[in-house]
Coordinates of C-alpha atoms in Angstrom, one line a residue:
M126 CA 108.1 29.6 94.1
I127 CA 110.4 32.1 95.7
R128 CA 113.3 30.0 94.0
V129 CA 111.9 30.6 90.8
I130 CA 110.8 34.5 91.1
L131 CA 114.2 35.8 92.4
P132 CA 116.4 34.3 89.8
A133 CA 113.9 35.4 87.1
I134 CA 114.2 39.1 88.4
V135 CA 118.0 38.9 88.7
L136 CA 118.0 37.8 85.2
F137 CA 115.5 40.6 83.9
I138 CA 117.6 43.1 85.8
L139 CA 120.9 41.9 84.2
L140 CA 119.1 41.8 80.7
I141 CA 117.9 45.5 81.3
G142 CA 121.2 46.6 82.6
G143 CA 123.4 44.9 79.9
G144 CA 121.1 46.3 77.2
G145 CA 121.2 50.0 78.5
L146 CA 125.0 49.5 78.7
Y147 CA 125.2 48.3 75.1
V148 CA 122.9 51.2 73.9
L149 CA 125.1 53.7 75.7
Y150 CA 128.3 52.0 74.3
E151 CA 126.7 52.4 70.8
N152 CA 125.8 56.0 71.5
L153 CA 129.1 56.8 72.5
Q154 CA 130.9 55.6 69.4
G155 CA 132.3 58.5 67.2
K156 CA 130.6 61.1 69.3
Q157 CA 131.9 63.8 71.4
T158 CA 131.3 64.2 75.1
T159 CA 132.4 67.6 75.8
L160 CA 129.8 70.5 75.8
T161 CA 130.5 74.2 75.1
T162 CA 128.4 77.5 75.4
Q163 CA 129.9 78.6 71.9
G164 CA 129.0 77.2 68.5
S165 CA 127.0 74.0 68.2
N166 CA 126.6 70.8 70.1
E167 CA 125.1 68.7 67.5
N168 CA 127.7 66.1 67.6
V169 CA 127.8 65.6 71.4
S170 CA 126.4 62.6 73.0
P171 CA 124.0 63.4 75.7
G172 CA 124.2 60.1 77.4
G173 CA 128.1 60.1 77.3
T174 CA 128.3 63.6 78.4
A175 CA 126.0 62.8 81.4
L176 CA 128.0 59.9 82.4
R177 CA 131.0 61.8 82.1
M178 CA 129.9 64.8 84.2
M179 CA 128.7 62.4 87.0
F180 CA 132.1 60.7 87.1
E181 CA 133.8 64.1 87.2
N182 CA 131.6 65.2 90.0
A183 CA 132.0 62.0 91.9
T184 CA 135.7 62.1 91.7
G185 CA 136.3 65.8 92.4
Q186 CA 137.7 66.7 89.0
V187 CA 135.7 69.7 88.4
T188 CA 138.0 72.0 90.3
K189 CA 141.7 71.5 91.4
T190 CA 143.2 73.1 94.6
P191 CA 146.4 74.9 94.1
D192 CA 149.3 74.0 96.7
I193 CA 149.1 77.3 98.7
D194 CA 149.4 77.5 102.3
L195 CA 148.1 80.8 103.6
R196 CA 148.8 80.2 107.3
G197 CA 151.1 82.9 109.0
Q198 CA 150.4 85.5 106.3
M199 CA 148.4 88.0 108.1
P200 CA 149.9 91.4 108.5
P201 CA 150.8 93.0 111.9
A202 CA 148.4 95.9 113.0
P203 CA 149.1 99.3 111.7
D204 CA 150.5 102.0 114.1
G205 CA 147.6 102.6 116.7
W206 CA 145.7 99.6 115.9
Y207 CA 145.4 96.2 117.9
A208 CA 145.1 92.8 115.9
R209 CA 143.1 89.9 117.2
A210 CA 141.7 86.7 115.9
Y211 CA 138.6 87.3 113.8
T212 CA 135.2 86.3 115.2
Q213 CA 131.6 86.4 113.5
E214 CA 130.7 89.1 115.8
D215 CA 133.5 91.1 114.3
G216 CA 132.1 90.9 111.0
E217 CA 128.4 91.6 112.1
A218 CA 129.4 94.7 113.9
I219 CA 131.0 96.0 110.7
V220 CA 128.2 95.3 108.3
E221 CA 125.4 95.8 110.9
A222 CA 123.6 92.8 110.1
A223 CA 123.4 89.0 111.3
L224 CA 124.9 86.2 109.6
I225 CA 122.3 83.8 108.1
K226 CA 123.8 80.4 107.7
T227 CA 122.4 79.2 104.4
M228 CA 123.7 77.5 101.0
V229 CA 121.7 80.1 99.0
S230 CA 122.6 83.5 98.3
K231 CA 120.7 85.9 100.5
S232 CA 122.4 89.3 99.9
T233 CA 125.7 90.8 99.3
T234 CA 126.1 91.5 102.9
N235 CA 125.3 88.1 104.0
N236 CA 127.8 86.5 101.3
I237 CA 130.5 88.6 102.6
L238 CA 130.0 87.0 106.2
L239 CA 129.8 83.9 104.7
D240 CA 133.3 84.1 102.8
F241 CA 134.9 85.2 106.1
R242 CA 133.4 82.5 107.9
R243 CA 134.6 79.8 105.3
A244 CA 138.2 81.5 105.2
D245 CA 138.1 81.3 109.0
Q246 CA 137.4 77.4 108.9
A247 CA 139.5 76.7 105.7
G248 CA 142.7 75.7 107.5
A249 CA 145.8 76.2 105.1
G250 CA 143.3 77.7 102.5
G251 CA 142.3 80.9 104.4
E252 CA 143.2 83.3 107.2
T253 CA 141.3 86.1 108.7
M254 CA 142.1 88.8 111.2
T255 CA 140.3 91.7 113.0
Y256 CA 142.1 95.2 113.6
M257 CA 140.5 97.3 116.1
R258 CA 141.0 101.0 117.2
G259 CA 138.3 102.4 119.4
Q260 CA 135.1 102.0 117.5
M261 CA 136.6 101.4 114.3
L262 CA 137.1 98.0 113.1
M263 CA 138.7 96.3 109.9
A264 CA 138.4 92.6 109.1
L265 CA 140.9 91.1 106.5
R266 CA 140.4 87.8 104.8
M267 CA 143.0 85.7 102.7
Q268 CA 141.6 83.0 100.6
R269 CA 142.8 80.3 98.3
L270 CA 140.9 80.2 95.2
E271 CA 139.9 76.9 93.6
Q272 CA 140.9 76.7 90.0
V273 CA 138.5 75.5 87.2
N274 CA 139.7 72.2 85.5
T275 CA 139.2 73.0 81.8
N276 CA 139.9 69.5 80.9
T277 CA 136.5 68.3 82.3
V278 CA 132.9 69.2 80.9
Q279 CA 131.9 71.4 83.5
G280 CA 135.1 73.1 83.8
Q281 CA 135.3 74.0 80.2
I282 CA 131.8 75.5 80.6
L283 CA 132.4 77.3 83.7
G284 CA 135.6 78.7 82.3
E285 CA 133.5 80.0 79.3
L286 CA 130.6 81.4 81.2
N287 CA 132.9 83.3 83.6
A288 CA 134.8 84.9 80.5
S289 CA 131.3 85.8 79.1
M290 CA 130.0 87.2 82.5
A291 CA 133.2 89.4 82.8
S292 CA 132.6 90.7 79.2
M293 CA 129.0 91.3 80.1
G294 CA 130.1 93.2 83.2
D295 CA 132.3 95.6 81.1
L296 CA 129.4 96.1 78.8
N297 CA 126.9 97.0 81.5
A298 CA 129.3 99.3 83.3
A299 CA 129.8 101.2 79.9
F300 CA 125.9 101.9 79.4
N301 CA 124.9 101.9 83.2
D302 CA 125.9 105.8 83.4
G303 CA 125.7 107.2 86.8
A304 CA 125.2 103.9 88.8
P305 CA 127.5 103.0 91.7
R306 CA 130.3 101.0 90.3
K307 CA 133.8 99.4 91.5
S308 CA 136.5 102.0 91.6
L309 CA 140.3 101.7 92.1
F310 CA 141.5 102.7 95.6
A311 CA 145.1 101.6 95.8
R312 CA 147.7 99.7 93.9
A313 CA 150.2 97.6 96.2
D314 CA 153.1 96.4 94.3
G315 CA 151.2 96.6 91.1
I316 CA 148.1 94.7 92.5
D317 CA 145.1 96.7 92.3
W318 CA 142.7 97.1 95.4
T319 CA 139.1 97.9 94.3
L320 CA 136.6 99.8 96.3
H321 CA 133.2 98.3 95.8
P322 CA 129.8 100.3 95.9
R323 CA 128.3 100.8 99.2
T324 CA 125.3 98.6 98.2
S325 CA 123.9 95.1 99.0
R326 CA 121.7 93.3 96.5
R327 CA 119.3 90.6 97.1
P328 CA 119.3 88.0 94.3
S329 CA 115.8 86.5 95.0
T330 CA 114.1 90.1 94.4
G331 CA 116.9 92.2 92.6
D332 CA 116.8 94.8 95.3
V333 CA 119.8 97.1 95.9
T334 CA 119.9 98.6 99.4
P335 CA 122.6 101.0 100.5
V336 CA 125.2 100.0 103.3
N337 CA 127.4 101.9 105.7
Y338 CA 130.4 99.9 105.7
R339 CA 133.0 99.4 103.1
R340 CA 134.5 96.7 101.1
F341 CA 138.0 96.5 99.4
T342 CA 139.2 93.3 97.4
A343 CA 142.3 92.4 95.5
N344 CA 143.2 89.3 93.4
L345 CA 146.8 87.9 93.3
G346 CA 147.1 86.0 89.9
G347 CA 143.7 84.5 90.4
Y348 CA 145.1 82.3 93.0
I349 CA 144.5 84.4 96.2
E350 CA 141.6 86.7 97.1
L351 CA 142.1 89.5 99.7
E352 CA 139.2 91.3 101.2
I353 CA 138.8 94.2 103.9
I354 CA 135.5 95.3 105.3
T355 CA 135.7 98.1 107.5
N356 CA 133.9 101.3 109.0
A357 CA 137.2 103.1 109.2
G358 CA 138.8 105.9 107.0
D359 CA 140.7 105.7 103.9
A360 CA 144.1 106.4 105.6
H361 CA 143.6 103.3 108.0
V362 CA 142.9 101.2 105.1
A363 CA 145.8 102.3 103.1
A364 CA 148.0 101.5 106.2
L365 CA 146.6 98.2 106.5
I366 CA 147.2 97.4 102.8
G367 CA 150.9 98.6 103.3
Q368 CA 151.4 96.1 105.9
I369 CA 150.6 93.1 103.7
D370 CA 153.6 91.3 102.6
M371 CA 152.6 91.1 98.9
A372 CA 156.2 89.6 98.0
A373 CA 155.6 86.6 100.3
L374 CA 152.2 85.8 98.7
N375 CA 153.3 86.1 95.3
A376 CA 156.2 83.7 96.2
L377 CA 153.3 81.0 97.2
L378 CA 151.7 81.0 93.7
P379 CA 152.4 78.2 91.3
T380 CA 152.7 80.8 88.6
P381 CA 153.8 84.3 89.7
A382 CA 151.1 87.3 89.2
A383 CA 151.3 89.1 86.0
D384 CA 150.6 92.3 87.6
Y385 CA 153.1 92.0 90.6
R386 CA 155.9 94.5 90.6
A387 CA 158.3 93.8 93.4
G388 CA 159.0 96.8 95.9
V389 CA 157.1 99.2 94.2
G390 CA 155.1 100.0 97.3
V391 CA 151.5 101.3 97.9
F392 CA 150.0 104.1 95.9
T393 CA 146.5 105.4 96.5
A394 CA 144.1 106.6 93.7
S395 CA 143.5 109.9 95.9
D396 CA 146.2 112.0 97.3
E397 CA 143.9 113.0 100.2
L398 CA 142.8 110.3 102.5
S399 CA 140.8 111.1 105.7
T400 CA 141.5 109.3 109.0
D401 CA 137.8 109.9 109.9
P402 CA 135.2 107.1 109.0
P403 CA 133.1 108.2 106.0
E404 CA 129.7 109.8 106.5
K405 CA 126.5 108.1 105.5
S406 CA 126.2 107.9 101.7
M407 CA 123.7 109.9 100.0
A408 CA 121.8 106.6 98.9
M409 CA 121.5 105.6 102.7
K410 CA 120.3 109.0 103.7
A411 CA 117.7 108.7 100.6
Y412 CA 116.9 105.3 101.9
E413 CA 116.3 106.4 105.3
I414 CA 113.9 109.0 104.1
V415 CA 112.0 107.1 101.7
N416 CA 111.5 104.4 104.4
D417 CA 110.7 106.7 107.4
G418 CA 107.1 106.0 107.3
R419 CA 105.8 109.1 105.7
I420 CA 104.3 109.7 102.2
Y421 CA 105.9 111.8 99.5
P422 CA 104.9 113.1 96.2
A423 CA 105.2 110.5 93.5
V424 CA 107.9 112.5 91.6
E425 CA 109.8 113.0 94.8
T426 CA 109.5 109.3 95.8
R427 CA 110.8 108.2 92.3
I428 CA 113.9 110.4 92.6
L429 CA 114.8 109.2 96.1
Q430 CA 114.4 105.5 94.7
R431 CA 116.7 106.5 92.0
M432 CA 119.1 107.9 94.6
V433 CA 118.9 104.6 96.6
E434 CA 119.8 102.5 93.4
G435 CA 122.6 104.9 92.5
D436 CA 121.0 106.1 89.4
I437 CA 121.1 109.7 90.6
T438 CA 124.0 110.8 92.5
N439 CA 124.6 114.6 91.8
W440 CA 122.9 117.6 90.3
E441 CA 124.0 116.7 86.6
T442 CA 122.2 113.0 86.9
L443 CA 119.4 114.6 88.4
I444 CA 118.7 117.0 85.6
K445 CA 119.5 114.4 83.1
R446 CA 116.8 112.2 84.5
N447 CA 114.2 114.9 85.2
G448 CA 114.9 117.8 82.8
A449 CA 116.1 121.3 83.2
G450 CA 112.9 122.5 84.5
F451 CA 112.7 120.3 87.5
E452 CA 111.8 122.1 91.1
P453 CA 113.9 120.2 93.6
S454 CA 112.2 119.6 97.0
E455 CA 113.6 120.2 100.4
N456 CA 114.6 116.8 100.7
I457 CA 116.4 116.6 97.3
L458 CA 118.2 120.0 98.1
A459 CA 119.3 118.6 101.6
L460 CA 120.7 115.3 100.0
L461 CA 122.4 117.0 97.0
G462 CA 123.7 120.3 98.5
P463 CA 123.6 123.7 97.4
E464 CA 122.3 124.2 93.7
P465 CA 124.9 125.1 91.3
D466 CA 124.4 128.3 89.4
H467 CA 124.4 126.8 86.2
I468 CA 121.8 124.4 87.1
K469 CA 119.6 127.1 88.7
I470 CA 120.2 129.4 85.5
A471 CA 119.0 126.5 83.4
R472 CA 115.8 125.9 85.7
I473 CA 114.8 129.5 86.1
G474 CA 115.3 130.1 82.3
Y475 CA 113.3 127.0 81.4
R476 CA 110.4 128.3 83.8
L477 CA 110.6 131.7 82.3
T478 CA 110.3 130.6 78.7
N479 CA 108.0 127.5 79.1
G480 CA 105.7 128.2 82.4
P481 CA 102.1 129.2 82.4
E482 CA 102.9 132.8 81.4
P483 CA 106.1 132.5 79.3
L484 CA 108.1 135.7 78.5
V485 CA 107.8 137.3 75.2
G486 CA 109.5 139.8 72.9
G487 CA 113.0 140.9 73.8
E488 CA 112.9 139.5 77.4
A489 CA 112.3 136.2 76.0
R490 CA 114.8 136.4 73.4
L491 CA 117.4 137.6 76.1
V492 CA 116.8 134.3 78.3
Q493 CA 116.9 132.0 75.2
K494 CA 120.4 133.5 74.6
I495 CA 121.5 132.8 78.2
L496 CA 120.2 129.3 78.0
R497 CA 121.9 128.6 74.6
G498 CA 125.2 130.1 75.9
Q499 CA 125.3 133.0 73.7
I500 CA 125.4 135.4 76.7
L501 CA 127.9 134.3 79.4
S502 CA 128.1 137.2 81.7
Q503 CA 126.3 139.9 83.2
A504 CA 128.1 142.6 81.1
D505 CA 127.2 140.4 77.8
A506 CA 123.5 140.7 79.0
R507 CA 123.5 144.4 79.3
R508 CA 125.3 144.8 76.0
S509 CA 122.6 142.7 74.2
S510 CA 120.3 144.5 72.0
D511 CA 117.4 142.8 73.9
Y512 CA 118.1 144.1 77.3
D513 CA 116.2 147.4 78.4
A514 CA 117.1 148.4 81.8
R515 CA 113.6 150.4 82.0
T516 CA 111.2 147.4 81.5
I517 CA 113.1 144.5 82.6
S518 CA 111.3 142.4 85.0
D519 CA 112.7 141.3 88.7
E520 CA 112.8 137.6 87.5
V521 CA 114.9 138.2 84.6
R522 CA 117.2 140.6 86.7
S523 CA 117.6 137.6 89.2
L524 CA 118.5 135.2 86.4
I525 CA 121.1 137.6 85.2
A526 CA 122.6 138.1 88.7
L527 CA 123.4 134.5 88.5
L528 CA 125.9 135.1 85.8
P529 CA 129.5 136.3 86.3
Q530 CA 130.0 140.1 86.0
G531 CA 132.2 139.9 83.0
S532 CA 134.2 142.8 81.7
E533 CA 132.4 146.2 81.0
D534 CA 132.9 147.9 77.7
P535 CA 133.2 151.7 78.4
Q536 CA 131.7 152.5 75.0
S537 CA 128.6 150.4 75.7
A538 CA 125.3 152.1 75.6
Q539 CA 124.1 149.8 78.4
A540 CA 127.1 150.2 80.9
E541 CA 125.9 150.4 84.4
E542 CA 126.6 148.9 87.9
P543 CA 126.2 145.2 88.4
V544 CA 122.4 144.0 88.3
T545 CA 121.0 143.7 91.8
P546 CA 117.9 141.6 91.8
G547 CA 114.7 143.5 92.6
V548 CA 116.1 146.9 92.2
K549 CA 115.6 149.1 88.9
P550 CA 117.7 152.0 88.2
T551 CA 115.9 155.4 87.5
V552 CA 116.3 156.1 84.0
R553 CA 115.7 159.7 82.4
R554 CA 116.0 160.9 78.9
G555 CA 116.4 164.6 77.7
A556 CA 118.5 166.8 75.5
S557 CA 120.1 168.3 78.7
G558 CA 121.9 166.5 81.2
G559 CA 120.8 168.6 84.0
V560 CA 122.3 167.6 87.0
L561 CA 123.8 164.5 85.3
G562 CA 127.6 164.3 84.7
A563 CA 128.7 163.6 80.9
E564 CA 130.4 160.5 82.2
Q565 CA 126.8 159.3 83.2
C566 CA 125.1 159.8 80.0
S567 CA 125.4 158.5 76.4
I568 CA 124.0 159.4 73.0
E569 CA 121.9 156.6 71.4
L570 CA 120.1 157.1 68.1
G571 CA 120.0 160.9 68.7
V572 CA 118.7 160.4 72.1
R573 CA 120.7 161.4 75.3
R574 CA 120.2 158.5 77.8
C575 CA 121.2 158.8 81.2
V576 CA 121.1 156.3 84.2
L577 CA 120.8 157.2 87.8
S578 CA 120.8 155.1 91.0
D579 CA 118.0 155.4 93.5
D580 CA 120.3 157.6 95.5

């Protein structure tokens, strides 16, 4: 019985397999096997494409490894620093987090530690080094980048996706006003070193949290990636960048980097580089406040969260998000620093004209002129026809005192000493000056008006 069943099963498998191959062959005739993210894929054979992708994956054709050996390319330590072999503990000390060994992206911080681990184990394809000085640490990673093989199905798709993502990143940066973004830190022999935002993102939730460490990266011709993570000051980072032999690295590339400029040297984006480690970022301070276990008013909590996310970074972005009339809390004042006069003028002016008991008459018009920029100084305010020294309120007087003094007009009917908040001058009228000197009085509409100090 078995002698009959086994041959039958084998024959059945051969018939099915052969039929499948025949159908696949017919399906491949005259059809493309290359997918694209642009345009139509109507003429693409799904079966042929799947077969080709499986073959490319099995044979490792999707990417290709450039012939670059990075061993021996680590720079010597800058003056006053000591170099040693990188360890995982060094990276964890800098980023203040433990490495989670996983194939899934947990956070930006964990990805950085994984990149250093891979480079440390990459042999000729990567190098790592730690530089230390007291409590300050700098870790440097050099890594050979795999190249996408655009002659393969997946390689072509990846190439198009990378280009699309790059353009979308530029578009997002243009519209994401106020949010933290990459910035140019230095240029070494024409190669840009980028300073990344001091944040870490969790892909699973989209949450962005601030970090204390800083991260600098450079890319040499798309073949070599360089990265520095550190808790040290800018001057030390610039010194380490200056130690890297960019000429030797460029000589390793299959094609020289287009941006490389031999012998130009290192130029930093800022002329003032501190040797001191940077303070905690405003985002980190806001993060610590909003997560200290207390309950804050809803508006203040929302503002603190926006500071954590980098949506609010200064007084201008605070007012842009919350309006000119926003009254900052003690926490907000502590984070943003002293309130600029022009912000304070807008806030007080808004409250005086839109509060529960808004100003009316001449004072209201005077404040509106200040808010519209028609009055730019204390002298301008006193010359205004809406200014009356006899009846002006302390609040308006305080508002005017925030303006620059300006230039007094000797012929002005309102010429007087600079406004002092809360102090009203004594005003007397009369046909005779009495004890007043002529220089302290003026004639206005046929009336002699004199101004005295409280003395």
